[in-house]
């Protein structure tokens, strides 16, 4: 089964980030190096791009953030 995923429009992106900003951050304040909405957004992008395992998501995120 092939999935067709349409890219977000410029109008959709701010709405997605606003929705993600409403997600409560359960992390301890001292452990927050990166804002949760940004982390969630890149994880969503990884999954939508086909990553399904944690290692694939980490690799996707690292490649997009210049870490690999």
PDB file of N, CA and C in Angstrom, residues 13-64:
ATOM      1  N   UNK A  13       2.226  25.257   8.294  1.00  0.00           N
ATOM      2  CA  UNK A  13       3.371  25.103   9.188  1.00  0.00           C
ATOM      3  C   UNK A  13       3.196  25.843  10.507  1.00  0.00           C
ATOM      4  N   UNK A  14       2.814  27.126  10.512  1.00  0.00           N
ATOM      5  CA  UNK A  14       2.640  27.798  11.807  1.00  0.00           C
ATOM      6  C   UNK A  14       1.546  27.151  12.658  1.00  0.00           C
ATOM      7  N   UNK A  15       0.495  26.668  12.027  1.00  0.00           N
ATOM      8  CA  UNK A  15      -0.579  26.025  12.787  1.00  0.00           C
ATOM      9  C   UNK A  15      -0.099  24.732  13.440  1.00  0.00           C
ATOM     10  N   UNK A  16       0.726  23.970  12.736  1.00  0.00           N
ATOM     11  CA  UNK A  16       1.272  22.750  13.312  1.00  0.00           C
ATOM     12  C   UNK A  16       2.150  23.094  14.510  1.00  0.00           C
ATOM     13  N   UNK A  17       3.021  24.064  14.363  1.00  0.00           N
ATOM     14  CA  UNK A  17       3.900  24.442  15.469  1.00  0.00           C
ATOM     15  C   UNK A  17       3.115  25.000  16.648  1.00  0.00           C
ATOM     16  N   UNK A  18       2.043  25.728  16.366  1.00  0.00           N
ATOM     17  CA  UNK A  18       1.189  26.229  17.452  1.00  0.00           C
ATOM     18  C   UNK A  18       0.531  25.071  18.190  1.00  0.00           C
ATOM     19  N   UNK A  19       0.081  24.079  17.453  1.00  0.00           N
ATOM     20  CA  UNK A  19      -0.538  22.911  18.087  1.00  0.00           C
ATOM     21  C   UNK A  19       0.489  22.149  18.925  1.00  0.00           C
ATOM     22  N   UNK A  20       1.687  21.997  18.404  1.00  0.00           N
ATOM     23  CA  UNK A  20       2.735  21.285  19.140  1.00  0.00           C
ATOM     24  C   UNK A  20       3.164  22.061  20.388  1.00  0.00           C
ATOM     25  N   UNK A  21       3.067  23.383  20.344  1.00  0.00           N
ATOM     26  CA  UNK A  21       3.432  24.213  21.493  1.00  0.00           C
ATOM     27  C   UNK A  21       2.470  24.004  22.664  1.00  0.00           C
ATOM     28  N   UNK A  22       1.295  23.479  22.397  1.00  0.00           N
ATOM     29  CA  UNK A  22       0.317  23.232  23.465  1.00  0.00           C
ATOM     30  C   UNK A  22       0.529  21.887  24.163  1.00  0.00           C
ATOM     31  N   UNK A  23       1.437  21.059  23.637  1.00  0.00           N
ATOM     32  CA  UNK A  23       1.721  19.763  24.257  1.00  0.00           C
ATOM     33  C   UNK A  23       2.540  20.004  25.527  1.00  0.00           C
ATOM     34  N   UNK A  24       2.081  19.510  26.675  1.00  0.00           N
ATOM     35  CA  UNK A  24       2.832  19.706  27.922  1.00  0.00           C
ATOM     36  C   UNK A  24       4.193  19.014  27.852  1.00  0.00           C
ATOM     37  N   UNK A  25       5.206  19.668  28.360  1.00  0.00           N
ATOM     38  CA  UNK A  25       6.565  19.122  28.352  1.00  0.00           C
ATOM     39  C   UNK A  25       6.812  18.412  29.683  1.00  0.00           C
ATOM     40  N   UNK A  26       6.902  17.074  29.672  1.00  0.00           N
ATOM     41  CA  UNK A  26       7.073  16.339  30.929  1.00  0.00           C
ATOM     42  C   UNK A  26       8.518  16.313  31.434  1.00  0.00           C
ATOM     43  N   UNK A  27       9.444  16.848  30.644  1.00  0.00           N
ATOM     44  CA  UNK A  27      10.852  16.761  31.024  1.00  0.00           C
ATOM     45  C   UNK A  27      11.166  17.702  32.179  1.00  0.00           C
ATOM     46  N   UNK A  28      12.163  17.317  32.967  1.00  0.00           N
ATOM     47  CA  UNK A  28      12.667  18.177  34.024  1.00  0.00           C
ATOM     48  C   UNK A  28      13.289  19.417  33.381  1.00  0.00           C
ATOM     49  N   UNK A  29      13.121  20.548  34.005  1.00  0.00           N
ATOM     50  CA  UNK A  29      13.622  21.811  33.432  1.00  0.00           C
ATOM     51  C   UNK A  29      15.116  21.729  33.133  1.00  0.00           C
ATOM     52  N   UNK A  30      15.877  21.069  33.983  1.00  0.00           N
ATOM     53  CA  UNK A  30      17.325  20.983  33.772  1.00  0.00           C
ATOM     54  C   UNK A  30      17.689  20.109  32.576  1.00  0.00           C
ATOM     55  N   UNK A  31      16.748  19.294  32.101  1.00  0.00           N
ATOM     56  CA  UNK A  31      17.027  18.411  30.969  1.00  0.00           C
ATOM     57  C   UNK A  31      16.511  18.923  29.646  1.00  0.00           C
ATOM     58  N   UNK A  32      16.125  20.182  29.587  1.00  0.00           N
ATOM     59  CA  UNK A  32      15.542  20.746  28.369  1.00  0.00           C
ATOM     60  C   UNK A  32      16.582  21.520  27.571  1.00  0.00           C
ATOM     61  N   UNK A  33      17.268  20.819  26.675  1.00  0.00           N
ATOM     62  CA  UNK A  33      18.245  21.483  25.807  1.00  0.00           C
ATOM     63  C   UNK A  33      17.586  22.089  24.580  1.00  0.00           C
ATOM     64  N   UNK A  34      16.492  21.482  24.145  1.00  0.00           N
ATOM     65  CA  UNK A  34      15.800  21.913  22.931  1.00  0.00           C
ATOM     66  C   UNK A  34      14.314  22.043  23.225  1.00  0.00           C
ATOM     67  N   UNK A  35      13.652  23.006  22.606  1.00  0.00           N
ATOM     68  CA  UNK A  35      12.208  23.163  22.822  1.00  0.00           C
ATOM     69  C   UNK A  35      11.432  21.941  22.317  1.00  0.00           C
ATOM     70  N   UNK A  36      10.468  21.509  23.101  1.00  0.00           N
ATOM     71  CA  UNK A  36       9.674  20.330  22.753  1.00  0.00           C
ATOM     72  C   UNK A  36       8.957  20.464  21.411  1.00  0.00           C
ATOM     73  N   UNK A  37       8.347  21.610  21.070  1.00  0.00           N
ATOM     74  CA  UNK A  37       7.663  21.685  19.765  1.00  0.00           C
ATOM     75  C   UNK A  37       8.597  21.397  18.592  1.00  0.00           C
ATOM     76  N   UNK A  38       9.822  21.869  18.650  1.00  0.00           N
ATOM     77  CA  UNK A  38      10.785  21.597  17.583  1.00  0.00           C
ATOM     78  C   UNK A  38      11.149  20.126  17.500  1.00  0.00           C
ATOM     79  N   UNK A  39      11.346  19.504  18.670  1.00  0.00           N
ATOM     80  CA  UNK A  39      11.649  18.071  18.695  1.00  0.00           C
ATOM     81  C   UNK A  39      10.505  17.257  18.119  1.00  0.00           C
ATOM     82  N   UNK A  40       9.292  17.591  18.529  1.00  0.00           N
ATOM     83  CA  UNK A  40       8.126  16.869  18.011  1.00  0.00           C
ATOM     84  C   UNK A  40       7.975  17.061  16.504  1.00  0.00           C
ATOM     85  N   UNK A  41       8.234  18.274  16.035  1.00  0.00           N
ATOM     86  CA  UNK A  41       8.095  18.556  14.601  1.00  0.00           C
ATOM     87  C   UNK A  41       9.067  17.721  13.770  1.00  0.00           C
ATOM     88  N   UNK A  42      10.320  17.617  14.210  1.00  0.00           N
ATOM     89  CA  UNK A  42      11.286  16.858  13.404  1.00  0.00           C
ATOM     90  C   UNK A  42      11.010  15.358  13.499  1.00  0.00           C
ATOM     91  N   UNK A  43      10.495  14.897  14.645  1.00  0.00           N
ATOM     92  CA  UNK A  43      10.122  13.483  14.755  1.00  0.00           C
ATOM     93  C   UNK A  43       8.937  13.179  13.843  1.00  0.00           C
ATOM     94  N   UNK A  44       7.977  14.077  13.794  1.00  0.00           N
ATOM     95  CA  UNK A  44       6.840  13.897  12.890  1.00  0.00           C
ATOM     96  C   UNK A  44       7.339  13.846  11.439  1.00  0.00           C
ATOM     97  N   UNK A  45       8.254  14.738  11.091  1.00  0.00           N
ATOM     98  CA  UNK A  45       8.807  14.740   9.732  1.00  0.00           C
ATOM     99  C   UNK A  45       9.499  13.417   9.425  1.00  0.00           C
ATOM    100  N   UNK A  46      10.227  12.882  10.399  1.00  0.00           N
ATOM    101  CA  UNK A  46      10.919  11.603  10.189  1.00  0.00           C
ATOM    102  C   UNK A  46       9.923  10.477   9.941  1.00  0.00           C
ATOM    103  N   UNK A  47       8.879  10.429  10.737  1.00  0.00           N
ATOM    104  CA  UNK A  47       7.885   9.362  10.591  1.00  0.00           C
ATOM    105  C   UNK A  47       7.127   9.502   9.271  1.00  0.00           C
ATOM    106  N   UNK A  48       6.759  10.716   8.925  1.00  0.00           N
ATOM    107  CA  UNK A  48       6.049  10.946   7.659  1.00  0.00           C
ATOM    108  C   UNK A  48       6.950  10.577   6.469  1.00  0.00           C
ATOM    109  N   UNK A  49       8.253  10.727   6.661  1.00  0.00           N
ATOM    110  CA  UNK A  49       9.201  10.398   5.592  1.00  0.00           C
ATOM    111  C   UNK A  49       9.511   8.910   5.507  1.00  0.00           C
ATOM    112  N   UNK A  50       8.925   8.131   6.412  1.00  0.00           N
ATOM    113  CA  UNK A  50       9.087   6.685   6.314  1.00  0.00           C
ATOM    114  C   UNK A  50       9.845   6.030   7.444  1.00  0.00           C
ATOM    115  N   UNK A  51      10.399   6.795   8.367  1.00  0.00           N
ATOM    116  CA  UNK A  51      11.106   6.195   9.501  1.00  0.00           C
ATOM    117  C   UNK A  51      10.087   5.569  10.437  1.00  0.00           C
ATOM    118  N   UNK A  52      10.356   4.338  10.854  1.00  0.00           N
ATOM    119  CA  UNK A  52       9.414   3.677  11.760  1.00  0.00           C
ATOM    120  C   UNK A  52      10.093   3.162  13.022  1.00  0.00           C
ATOM    121  N   UNK A  53      11.388   3.007  12.980  1.00  0.00           N
ATOM    122  CA  UNK A  53      12.117   2.541  14.171  1.00  0.00           C
ATOM    123  C   UNK A  53      12.844   3.721  14.792  1.00  0.00           C
ATOM    124  N   UNK A  54      13.093   3.623  16.086  1.00  0.00           N
ATOM    125  CA  UNK A  54      13.744   4.722  16.800  1.00  0.00           C
ATOM    126  C   UNK A  54      15.087   5.066  16.157  1.00  0.00           C
ATOM    127  N   UNK A  55      15.862   4.064  15.792  1.00  0.00           N
ATOM    128  CA  UNK A  55      17.172   4.326  15.196  1.00  0.00           C
ATOM    129  C   UNK A  55      17.026   5.085  13.868  1.00  0.00           C
ATOM    130  N   UNK A  56      15.994   4.788  13.106  1.00  0.00           N
ATOM    131  CA  UNK A  56      15.759   5.502  11.844  1.00  0.00           C
ATOM    132  C   UNK A  56      15.362   6.953  12.107  1.00  0.00           C
ATOM    133  N   UNK A  57      14.574   7.166  13.138  1.00  0.00           N
ATOM    134  CA  UNK A  57      14.168   8.531  13.486  1.00  0.00           C
ATOM    135  C   UNK A  57      15.383   9.334  13.933  1.00  0.00           C
ATOM    136  N   UNK A  58      16.239   8.731  14.749  1.00  0.00           N
ATOM    137  CA  UNK A  58      17.456   9.406  15.214  1.00  0.00           C
ATOM    138  C   UNK A  58      18.363   9.735  14.037  1.00  0.00           C
ATOM    139  N   UNK A  59      18.520   8.811  13.111  1.00  0.00           N
ATOM    140  CA  UNK A  59      19.360   9.051  11.932  1.00  0.00           C
ATOM    141  C   UNK A  59      18.780  10.173  11.076  1.00  0.00           C
ATOM    142  N   UNK A  60      17.468  10.167  10.884  1.00  0.00           N
ATOM    143  CA  UNK A  60      16.813  11.222  10.106  1.00  0.00           C
ATOM    144  C   UNK A  60      17.053  12.584  10.754  1.00  0.00           C
ATOM    145  N   UNK A  61      16.806  12.648  12.041  1.00  0.00           N
ATOM    146  CA  UNK A  61      16.965  13.921  12.756  1.00  0.00           C
ATOM    147  C   UNK A  61      18.409  14.402  12.713  1.00  0.00           C
ATOM    148  N   UNK A  62      19.333  13.484  12.906  1.00  0.00           N
ATOM    149  CA  UNK A  62      20.752  13.852  12.855  1.00  0.00           C
ATOM    150  C   UNK A  62      21.177  14.348  11.495  1.00  0.00           C
ATOM    151  N   UNK A  63      20.681  13.718  10.442  1.00  0.00           N
ATOM    152  CA  UNK A  63      21.062  14.143   9.092  1.00  0.00           C
ATOM    153  C   UNK A  63      20.461  15.505   8.741  1.00  0.00           C
ATOM    154  N   UNK A  64      19.268  15.795   9.256  1.00  0.00           N
ATOM    155  CA  UNK A  64      18.620  17.087   8.957  1.00  0.00           C
ATOM    156  C   UNK A  64      19.172  18.224   9.796  1.00  0.00           C
TER     157      UNK A  64
END
